[in-house]
Amino acid sequence: MAPSSEHQTLPTSTTTCAVVGGGPAGLVLGLLLARAGVQVTVLEKHADFLRDFRGDTVHPTTLDLLEDLGLFEEFDRLPHSRVSRVELPTGDGGAVVAGDFSRIRRWVHHPYIAMVPQWDLLNLLADAGRREPTYTLLTKHEVTGVVREGNRVVGVDYTCPEGPGRLLADLVVACDGRWSVVRRSAGLPTREFACPFDVWWFRIPTSTRVGESLLPRLGDGKLVIAIPREGYLQAGYLGRKGTDAQLRARGVEAFRADVTELLPELADEIATIEMADVKHLDVRMDRLTRWHAPGLLCIGDAAHAMSPAGGVGINLAVQDAVAAARRLAAPLRRGVFRRSGPEAEKVLAQVQRRRTVPTVVVQAVQRLLHARLLMPALEGKVAAAPRGLVQLVRRVPAVTAVPAIVVGIGPRPERAPAWACRPARAPGPDRTRK
């Protein structure tokens, strides 16, 4: 049976695995599969990666993955800052360390979170992929839907500067984020969770050394999270969902005043913020109840949209990609996905089973943070770390390893398969962005 479509004359090409979306999950999966000798094509709708991602965290397990892949030295040359601690304000005006990444060095080689512009990370991964003979990255290729043959997905339709086209594949992997076109086109069932707040991201320029601590500031029903970066603070202002229009109607002076109330030491820098630079993130949390269909697999945000609480979404997506590559590489080489059958379905189900537990655990922790900390802070009920927590941390500092493990390592860390590991490359041209 020929693939169904209303455009039977579309220019058509073929590949073994089509990866939709050039984010962290898609580029890691594409690189790993290419290193396994699988013909893989990654489709990215934008011309490049120069966008304001805001989620620029690279966690310890991802740093270790880059080392296994022989890419850490290249990554380490990129301009970045490090977050080594998470602190919470105390009632006496001080702060207490709630999460200390230095305490997890026995499990990871790099016990910190690297804050790096995501476009630099994606360029690094894309360059590594291009060095593999079976890897293709197609930019400016926006996927518009899946192609079916009976009940099986056999490829995707896309648009590009040359016009519409079609890519046929043994397997399609959706890595196109929380607004996934592929997942919507496939009609996979989704379970949604209430997220009663949104985030407004902006930068606070500062030449002051801001250290290596992430310090939330809260009070009077307001909450700002400030993340140290090179030359600025990446700040997230939390507010009730659905209030973007009201926030903007109040004007920039009111917004500056709210932020200055929580970060008074940066009043002069905050005075330079313009409303056009404040980006609204509609926070969503959901997960597919079934991540796959014949010929199709969803991973990363396409399978489970995460809250920004803990900043773990990228790390979870990368871990999905590693787990998927381990299980998909050999079956893809053997042609298992060229037809529907129990073996193909078994492999896809294995990926979902492997990654469902960490997804459920992380989302449960995020929902707990929403209920116990974030929403009480926005309701004016919490203005500092609970006294019991402060006393516990000061008496038993080792407990600060627990949040670091949850955030920095996660419930089920994945290691690069041996066939994908490489030694570090010799230094090449300096690609650092000025």
Short mmCIF file of C-alpha atoms in Angstrom, two decimals:
data_model
loop_
_atom_site.label_atom_id
_atom_site.label_comp_id
_atom_site.label_asym_id
_atom_site.label_seq_id
_atom_site.Cartn_x
_atom_site.Cartn_y
_atom_site.Cartn_z
CA MET A 1 0.00 0.00 0.00
CA ALA A 2 1.40 3.43 -0.92
CA PRO A 3 1.82 6.04 1.82
CA SER A 4 -1.37 8.04 2.17
CA SER A 5 -1.33 11.77 1.47
CA GLU A 6 -3.19 14.39 -0.45
CA HIS A 7 0.16 15.30 -2.07
CA GLN A 8 1.20 12.17 -3.95
CA THR A 9 3.76 14.08 -6.07
CA LEU A 10 5.83 15.53 -3.25
CA PRO A 11 9.63 15.33 -3.69
CA THR A 12 10.56 12.30 -1.59
CA SER A 13 13.74 11.10 0.06
CA THR A 14 14.43 8.22 2.42
CA THR A 15 16.40 7.53 5.57
CA THR A 16 16.52 4.84 8.24
CA CYS A 17 15.58 7.06 11.19
CA ALA A 18 13.99 10.50 10.96
CA VAL A 19 14.50 12.61 14.08
CA VAL A 20 12.12 15.57 14.25
CA GLY A 21 13.51 18.51 16.21
CA GLY A 22 17.05 19.83 16.65
CA GLY A 23 16.97 20.37 20.40
CA PRO A 24 19.14 18.56 22.96
CA ALA A 25 17.20 15.28 22.72
CA GLY A 26 17.09 15.24 18.92
CA LEU A 27 20.75 16.13 18.41
CA VAL A 28 22.00 13.70 21.06
CA LEU A 29 19.89 10.88 19.60
CA GLY A 30 21.00 11.69 16.06
CA LEU A 31 24.67 11.74 17.07
CA LEU A 32 24.47 8.46 18.98
CA LEU A 33 22.61 6.62 16.21
CA ALA A 34 25.06 7.92 13.60
CA ARG A 35 27.94 6.62 15.71
CA ALA A 36 26.20 3.25 15.65
CA GLY A 37 26.27 3.34 11.84
CA VAL A 38 22.55 4.08 11.44
CA GLN A 39 21.50 6.41 8.63
CA VAL A 40 19.80 9.22 10.53
CA THR A 41 18.29 12.51 9.38
CA VAL A 42 17.52 15.30 11.86
CA LEU A 43 14.95 17.90 10.73
CA GLU A 44 15.05 21.33 12.40
CA LYS A 45 12.57 24.03 11.40
CA HIS A 46 14.84 26.99 12.15
CA ALA A 47 17.85 28.08 10.13
CA ASP A 48 20.15 27.92 13.16
CA PHE A 49 20.07 27.56 16.94
CA LEU A 50 20.35 31.29 17.80
CA ARG A 51 17.22 31.58 19.90
CA ASP A 52 16.43 32.56 23.47
CA PHE A 53 15.98 29.11 24.98
CA ARG A 54 16.18 30.19 28.66
CA GLY A 55 16.59 26.53 29.63
CA ASP A 56 20.38 26.67 29.40
CA THR A 57 21.26 24.24 32.18
CA VAL A 58 23.67 21.38 31.53
CA HIS A 59 23.56 18.97 34.45
CA PRO A 60 26.32 16.73 35.88
CA THR A 61 25.12 13.57 34.12
CA THR A 62 24.98 15.43 30.80
CA LEU A 63 28.49 16.77 31.40
CA ASP A 64 29.65 13.20 32.02
CA LEU A 65 27.92 12.12 28.79
CA LEU A 66 29.82 14.80 26.87
CA GLU A 67 33.05 13.47 28.37
CA ASP A 68 32.21 9.91 27.33
CA LEU A 69 31.49 11.15 23.80
CA GLY A 70 34.86 12.91 23.64
CA LEU A 71 33.19 16.35 23.56
CA PHE A 72 33.74 17.71 27.07
CA GLU A 73 36.94 19.62 26.32
CA GLU A 74 35.22 21.38 23.42
CA PHE A 75 32.27 22.13 25.67
CA ASP A 76 34.47 23.39 28.49
CA ARG A 77 36.02 25.97 26.16
CA LEU A 78 32.61 27.56 25.63
CA PRO A 79 31.84 30.63 27.77
CA HIS A 80 29.80 29.41 30.72
CA SER A 81 29.17 29.84 34.42
CA ARG A 82 28.71 27.20 37.10
CA VAL A 83 26.04 26.66 39.72
CA SER A 84 27.47 24.65 42.61
CA ARG A 85 24.84 25.34 45.27
CA VAL A 86 21.17 26.07 45.65
CA GLU A 87 20.43 28.42 48.54
CA LEU A 88 17.16 29.40 50.18
CA PRO A 89 16.55 32.64 52.08
CA THR A 90 16.12 32.36 55.85
CA GLY A 91 13.92 34.40 58.12
CA ASP A 92 16.87 36.34 59.55
CA GLY A 93 17.84 37.82 56.21
CA GLY A 94 20.54 35.26 55.48
CA ALA A 95 20.55 32.14 53.35
CA VAL A 96 20.98 28.42 53.87
CA VAL A 97 22.47 25.93 51.42
CA ALA A 98 19.65 23.55 50.45
CA GLY A 99 21.51 21.67 47.72
CA ASP A 100 25.28 21.25 47.48
CA PHE A 101 26.56 19.69 44.26
CA SER A 102 30.07 19.27 45.62
CA ARG A 103 28.68 16.40 47.72
CA ILE A 104 27.91 14.26 44.65
CA ARG A 105 31.46 14.17 43.26
CA ARG A 106 31.75 10.48 44.14
CA TRP A 107 29.08 9.71 41.51
CA VAL A 108 29.90 12.24 38.78
CA HIS A 109 33.06 13.75 37.32
CA HIS A 110 31.63 17.27 37.14
CA PRO A 111 29.68 18.15 40.33
CA TYR A 112 28.03 21.36 39.16
CA ILE A 113 25.44 22.66 36.72
CA ALA A 114 26.97 24.46 33.75
CA MET A 115 25.03 27.46 32.51
CA VAL A 116 25.82 27.84 28.82
CA PRO A 117 23.84 29.43 25.98
CA GLN A 118 21.95 26.49 24.54
CA TRP A 119 22.81 27.46 20.97
CA ASP A 120 26.48 26.82 21.77
CA LEU A 121 25.69 23.36 23.12
CA LEU A 122 23.50 22.56 20.11
CA ASN A 123 26.15 23.77 17.66
CA LEU A 124 28.69 21.53 19.38
CA LEU A 125 26.40 18.50 19.11
CA ALA A 126 25.51 19.30 15.50
CA ASP A 127 29.18 19.66 14.54
CA ALA A 128 29.94 16.30 16.17
CA GLY A 129 27.09 14.72 14.22
CA ARG A 130 28.31 16.11 10.90
CA ARG A 131 31.59 14.28 11.42
CA GLU A 132 29.71 10.97 11.13
CA PRO A 133 29.17 9.66 7.57
CA THR A 134 25.58 8.48 8.16
CA TYR A 135 24.36 11.74 9.75
CA THR A 136 22.34 14.46 8.04
CA LEU A 137 21.02 17.66 9.62
CA LEU A 138 18.40 19.52 7.59
CA THR A 139 17.74 23.04 8.85
CA LYS A 140 14.82 25.20 7.68
CA HIS A 141 12.80 21.97 7.37
CA GLU A 142 9.55 22.33 9.31
CA VAL A 143 7.64 19.09 9.77
CA THR A 144 3.92 19.51 9.15
CA GLY A 145 2.65 16.00 9.87
CA VAL A 146 3.28 12.29 9.69
CA VAL A 147 2.89 10.02 6.67
CA ARG A 148 0.98 6.79 7.23
CA GLU A 149 0.79 3.44 5.50
CA GLY A 150 -2.26 1.83 7.00
CA ASN A 151 -1.91 2.26 10.78
CA ARG A 152 1.88 2.64 10.61
CA VAL A 153 3.87 5.89 10.47
CA VAL A 154 6.33 5.65 7.59
CA GLY A 155 7.70 9.19 7.42
CA VAL A 156 6.97 12.90 7.70
CA ASP A 157 5.89 15.73 5.45
CA TYR A 158 7.72 19.02 5.72
CA THR A 159 8.12 22.45 4.20
CA CYS A 160 11.46 24.06 3.38
CA PRO A 161 12.63 27.03 1.28
CA GLU A 162 12.41 24.87 -1.85
CA GLY A 163 8.78 23.98 -1.06
CA PRO A 164 6.99 20.99 0.48
CA GLY A 165 8.64 17.60 0.67
CA ARG A 166 8.45 14.18 2.20
CA LEU A 167 10.96 12.07 4.10
CA LEU A 168 10.22 8.35 4.38
CA ALA A 169 11.84 6.46 7.26
CA ASP A 170 11.81 3.09 8.96
CA LEU A 171 11.25 4.94 12.24
CA VAL A 172 10.23 8.50 13.14
CA VAL A 173 11.34 9.84 16.53
CA ALA A 174 9.57 12.98 17.74
CA CYS A 175 11.88 15.34 19.65
CA ASP A 176 10.01 18.51 18.70
CA GLY A 177 9.14 19.75 22.18
CA ARG A 178 6.09 20.41 24.27
CA TRP A 179 4.11 21.72 21.29
CA SER A 180 5.07 18.67 19.23
CA VAL A 181 3.52 18.64 15.76
CA VAL A 182 4.33 14.95 15.40
CA ARG A 183 2.67 13.93 18.64
CA ARG A 184 -0.43 15.96 17.74
CA SER A 185 -0.52 14.52 14.22
CA ALA A 186 -0.24 10.99 15.61
CA GLY A 187 -3.04 11.56 18.13
CA LEU A 188 -1.23 9.94 21.08
CA PRO A 189 -3.16 10.15 24.38
CA THR A 190 -1.90 12.67 26.96
CA ARG A 191 -2.32 13.09 30.70
CA GLU A 192 -2.15 16.73 31.80
CA PHE A 193 -1.37 18.16 35.24
CA ALA A 194 -2.41 21.55 36.56
CA CYS A 195 0.36 24.18 36.66
CA PRO A 196 -1.10 27.27 38.37
CA PHE A 197 1.83 29.58 37.64
CA ASP A 198 3.82 30.94 34.70
CA VAL A 199 7.35 32.33 34.42
CA TRP A 200 8.61 35.55 32.90
CA TRP A 201 12.29 35.30 31.91
CA PHE A 202 14.61 38.29 31.57
CA ARG A 203 18.23 39.32 32.01
CA ILE A 204 19.71 41.62 34.63
CA PRO A 205 23.06 42.92 33.33
CA THR A 206 25.75 43.06 35.99
CA SER A 207 29.52 43.28 36.04
CA THR A 208 29.53 42.16 39.67
CA ARG A 209 30.77 38.67 40.42
CA VAL A 210 27.59 36.83 41.42
CA GLY A 211 29.13 33.58 42.63
CA GLU A 212 28.06 30.00 41.97
CA SER A 213 24.81 29.85 43.94
CA LEU A 214 21.25 29.81 42.68
CA LEU A 215 19.32 31.94 45.15
CA PRO A 216 15.52 32.26 44.97
CA ARG A 217 14.17 35.45 46.51
CA LEU A 218 10.62 35.53 47.83
CA GLY A 219 8.39 37.82 49.84
CA ASP A 220 5.03 39.60 49.83
CA GLY A 221 3.57 37.20 47.31
CA LYS A 222 6.46 37.58 44.86
CA LEU A 223 9.13 35.13 43.75
CA VAL A 224 12.24 35.64 41.62
CA ILE A 225 14.86 33.02 40.82
CA ALA A 226 18.26 34.46 39.87
CA ILE A 227 20.77 32.27 38.03
CA PRO A 228 24.38 33.45 37.73
CA ARG A 229 25.63 33.82 34.15
CA GLU A 230 28.65 35.43 32.50
CA GLY A 231 28.01 39.18 32.69
CA TYR A 232 24.38 38.96 33.77
CA LEU A 233 21.81 37.22 35.92
CA GLN A 234 19.22 35.07 34.19
CA ALA A 235 16.09 35.83 36.19
CA GLY A 236 12.72 34.14 36.31
CA TYR A 237 9.77 36.02 37.80
CA LEU A 238 6.94 33.70 38.86
CA GLY A 239 3.29 34.72 38.82
CA ARG A 240 -0.16 33.24 38.55
CA LYS A 241 -1.07 31.54 35.28
CA GLY A 242 -3.03 33.64 32.84
CA THR A 243 -1.81 37.01 34.14
CA ASP A 244 0.60 37.99 31.36
CA ALA A 245 -1.77 40.67 30.02
CA GLN A 246 -2.25 42.18 33.50
CA LEU A 247 1.50 42.15 34.19
CA ARG A 248 2.20 44.03 30.97
CA ALA A 249 -0.73 46.41 31.50
CA ARG A 250 0.79 47.49 34.83
CA GLY A 251 3.83 48.69 32.92
CA VAL A 252 7.56 48.31 33.17
CA GLU A 253 7.97 50.60 36.18
CA ALA A 254 5.70 48.39 38.29
CA PHE A 255 7.55 45.30 37.10
CA ARG A 256 10.92 46.85 37.94
CA ALA A 257 9.63 47.78 41.39
CA ASP A 258 8.49 44.20 42.08
CA VAL A 259 11.88 42.78 41.08
CA THR A 260 13.83 45.48 42.95
CA GLU A 261 11.90 44.66 46.12
CA LEU A 262 13.41 41.18 46.03
CA LEU A 263 16.84 42.12 44.63
CA PRO A 264 17.49 45.59 46.11
CA GLU A 265 21.26 45.29 45.65
CA LEU A 266 20.70 45.31 41.86
CA ALA A 267 18.32 48.30 41.73
CA ASP A 268 20.42 50.26 39.21
CA GLU A 269 20.72 47.30 36.85
CA ILE A 270 17.03 46.41 37.18
CA ALA A 271 16.17 49.98 36.13
CA THR A 272 17.48 49.16 32.63
CA ILE A 273 14.99 46.31 32.03
CA GLU A 274 12.49 46.93 29.23
CA MET A 275 9.16 45.10 28.95
CA ALA A 276 9.98 43.91 25.44
CA ASP A 277 12.84 41.90 26.93
CA VAL A 278 10.59 40.07 29.40
CA LYS A 279 9.61 36.75 27.82
CA HIS A 280 6.53 34.87 28.99
CA LEU A 281 6.69 31.08 29.45
CA ASP A 282 3.31 29.33 29.61
CA VAL A 283 4.22 26.56 32.05
CA ARG A 284 2.79 23.15 31.18
CA MET A 285 3.19 19.71 32.64
CA ASP A 286 1.96 16.56 30.94
CA ARG A 287 3.07 13.15 29.75
CA LEU A 288 1.91 10.72 27.14
CA THR A 289 0.26 7.59 28.46
CA ARG A 290 1.67 5.84 25.37
CA TRP A 291 4.91 7.14 23.89
CA HIS A 292 4.83 5.14 20.69
CA ALA A 293 2.79 3.91 17.76
CA PRO A 294 3.83 1.65 14.87
CA GLY A 295 6.77 3.42 13.25
CA LEU A 296 6.83 6.29 15.77
CA LEU A 297 8.43 7.08 19.14
CA CYS A 298 8.22 10.28 21.22
CA ILE A 299 10.92 11.30 23.72
CA GLY A 300 11.90 14.42 25.65
CA ASP A 301 9.34 17.20 25.94
CA ALA A 302 7.36 15.60 23.10
CA ALA A 303 6.65 12.73 25.51
CA HIS A 304 6.56 14.69 28.76
CA ALA A 305 6.40 18.46 29.14
CA MET A 306 8.15 19.45 32.38
CA SER A 307 7.78 22.35 34.77
CA PRO A 308 10.86 24.61 35.05
CA ALA A 309 11.06 23.70 38.76
CA GLY A 310 14.53 22.30 39.29
CA GLY A 311 15.54 23.05 35.69
CA VAL A 312 15.68 19.32 34.92
CA GLY A 313 13.79 19.19 31.62
CA ILE A 314 16.88 19.26 29.38
CA ASN A 315 18.70 16.65 31.44
CA LEU A 316 15.68 14.34 31.37
CA ALA A 317 15.34 14.76 27.60
CA VAL A 318 19.03 13.95 27.05
CA GLN A 319 18.71 10.85 29.24
CA ASP A 320 15.71 9.79 27.13
CA ALA A 321 17.85 10.12 24.01
CA VAL A 322 20.65 7.99 25.43
CA ALA A 323 18.24 5.26 26.56
CA ALA A 324 16.48 5.32 23.19
CA ALA A 325 19.74 5.08 21.23
CA ARG A 326 20.84 2.05 23.25
CA ARG A 327 17.68 0.16 22.39
CA LEU A 328 17.09 1.40 18.84
CA ALA A 329 20.54 1.16 17.26
CA ALA A 330 20.79 -2.59 16.66
CA PRO A 331 17.13 -3.07 15.58
CA LEU A 332 17.47 -0.13 13.17
CA ARG A 333 20.58 -1.70 11.62
CA ARG A 334 18.73 -5.01 11.25
CA GLY A 335 15.73 -3.40 9.56
CA VAL A 336 13.29 -4.34 12.33
CA PHE A 337 11.26 -1.15 11.82
CA ARG A 338 10.75 -1.56 8.09
CA ARG A 339 7.51 -3.31 8.87
CA SER A 340 5.04 -3.49 11.72
CA GLY A 341 5.44 -6.44 14.00
CA PRO A 342 5.80 -7.58 17.59
CA GLU A 343 9.58 -7.12 17.67
CA ALA A 344 9.34 -3.48 16.59
CA GLU A 345 6.59 -2.77 19.12
CA LYS A 346 8.57 -4.53 21.85
CA VAL A 347 11.61 -2.31 21.29
CA LEU A 348 9.56 0.92 21.40
CA ALA A 349 7.75 -0.26 24.53
CA GLN A 350 11.13 -0.97 26.16
CA VAL A 351 12.15 2.66 25.70
CA GLN A 352 8.94 3.87 27.32
CA ARG A 353 9.25 1.44 30.22
CA ARG A 354 12.85 2.46 30.82
CA ARG A 355 12.07 6.18 30.95
CA THR A 356 8.59 6.26 32.49
CA VAL A 357 9.80 5.78 36.07
CA PRO A 358 12.21 8.75 36.07
CA THR A 359 9.59 10.88 34.33
CA VAL A 360 6.92 10.05 36.91
CA VAL A 361 9.33 10.59 39.82
CA VAL A 362 10.59 13.95 38.54
CA GLN A 363 7.09 15.22 37.80
CA ALA A 364 5.94 14.11 41.27
CA VAL A 365 8.80 16.07 42.86
CA GLN A 366 7.96 19.10 40.73
CA ARG A 367 4.30 18.96 41.72
CA LEU A 368 5.35 18.74 45.36
CA LEU A 369 7.53 21.83 44.93
CA HIS A 370 4.59 23.61 43.31
CA ALA A 371 2.26 22.77 46.20
CA ARG A 372 4.67 23.22 49.13
CA LEU A 373 6.90 26.08 48.06
CA LEU A 374 6.08 27.93 44.84
CA MET A 375 2.34 28.48 45.23
CA PRO A 376 2.52 29.25 49.00
CA ALA A 377 5.20 31.83 48.14
CA LEU A 378 2.98 33.40 45.47
CA GLU A 379 0.08 33.42 47.94
CA GLY A 380 2.21 35.26 50.50
CA LYS A 381 2.17 32.34 52.94
CA VAL A 382 5.91 31.58 52.72
CA ALA A 383 8.70 34.15 52.78
CA ALA A 384 11.67 32.00 53.77
CA ALA A 385 12.89 28.43 54.07
CA PRO A 386 10.94 26.45 56.72
CA ARG A 387 12.59 26.68 60.13
CA GLY A 388 12.75 22.90 60.43
CA LEU A 389 14.65 22.65 57.15
CA VAL A 390 17.09 25.35 58.22
CA GLN A 391 17.76 23.58 61.52
CA LEU A 392 18.20 20.19 59.82
CA VAL A 393 20.66 21.51 57.23
CA ARG A 394 22.72 23.31 59.83
CA ARG A 395 22.87 20.25 62.07
CA VAL A 396 23.39 17.67 59.31
CA PRO A 397 24.98 19.40 56.29
CA ALA A 398 25.27 16.07 54.46
CA VAL A 399 21.53 16.16 53.73
CA THR A 400 22.24 18.86 51.14
CA ALA A 401 23.45 16.03 48.91
CA VAL A 402 19.86 14.77 48.49
CA PRO A 403 18.52 17.70 46.40
CA ALA A 404 21.80 17.68 44.46
CA ILE A 405 21.29 14.00 43.61
CA VAL A 406 17.67 14.55 42.60
CA VAL A 407 18.47 17.57 40.41
CA GLY A 408 21.98 16.80 39.21
CA ILE A 409 21.77 13.04 38.65
CA GLY A 410 18.10 12.11 38.59
CA PRO A 411 16.25 8.87 39.33
CA ARG A 412 17.76 6.79 36.52
CA PRO A 413 20.91 8.24 34.93
CA GLU A 414 21.98 6.86 31.57
CA ARG A 415 25.56 6.33 30.37
CA ALA A 416 26.73 6.48 26.79
CA PRO A 417 26.94 3.05 25.12
CA ALA A 418 30.50 1.87 24.52
CA TRP A 419 30.08 2.00 20.75
CA ALA A 420 29.38 5.76 20.93
CA CYS A 421 32.32 6.71 23.15
CA ARG A 422 35.29 8.57 21.67
CA PRO A 423 38.53 10.09 22.96
CA ALA A 424 38.69 13.86 23.21
CA ARG A 425 39.56 15.63 19.96
CA ALA A 426 42.59 17.85 19.58
CA PRO A 427 41.72 21.57 19.87
CA GLY A 428 40.47 23.05 16.61
CA PRO A 429 39.48 26.57 15.56
CA ASP A 430 38.02 28.67 18.37
CA ARG A 431 34.24 28.69 17.83
CA THR A 432 33.52 30.78 20.93
CA ARG A 433 30.91 33.44 20.22
CA LYS A 434 32.05 36.96 20.98
#
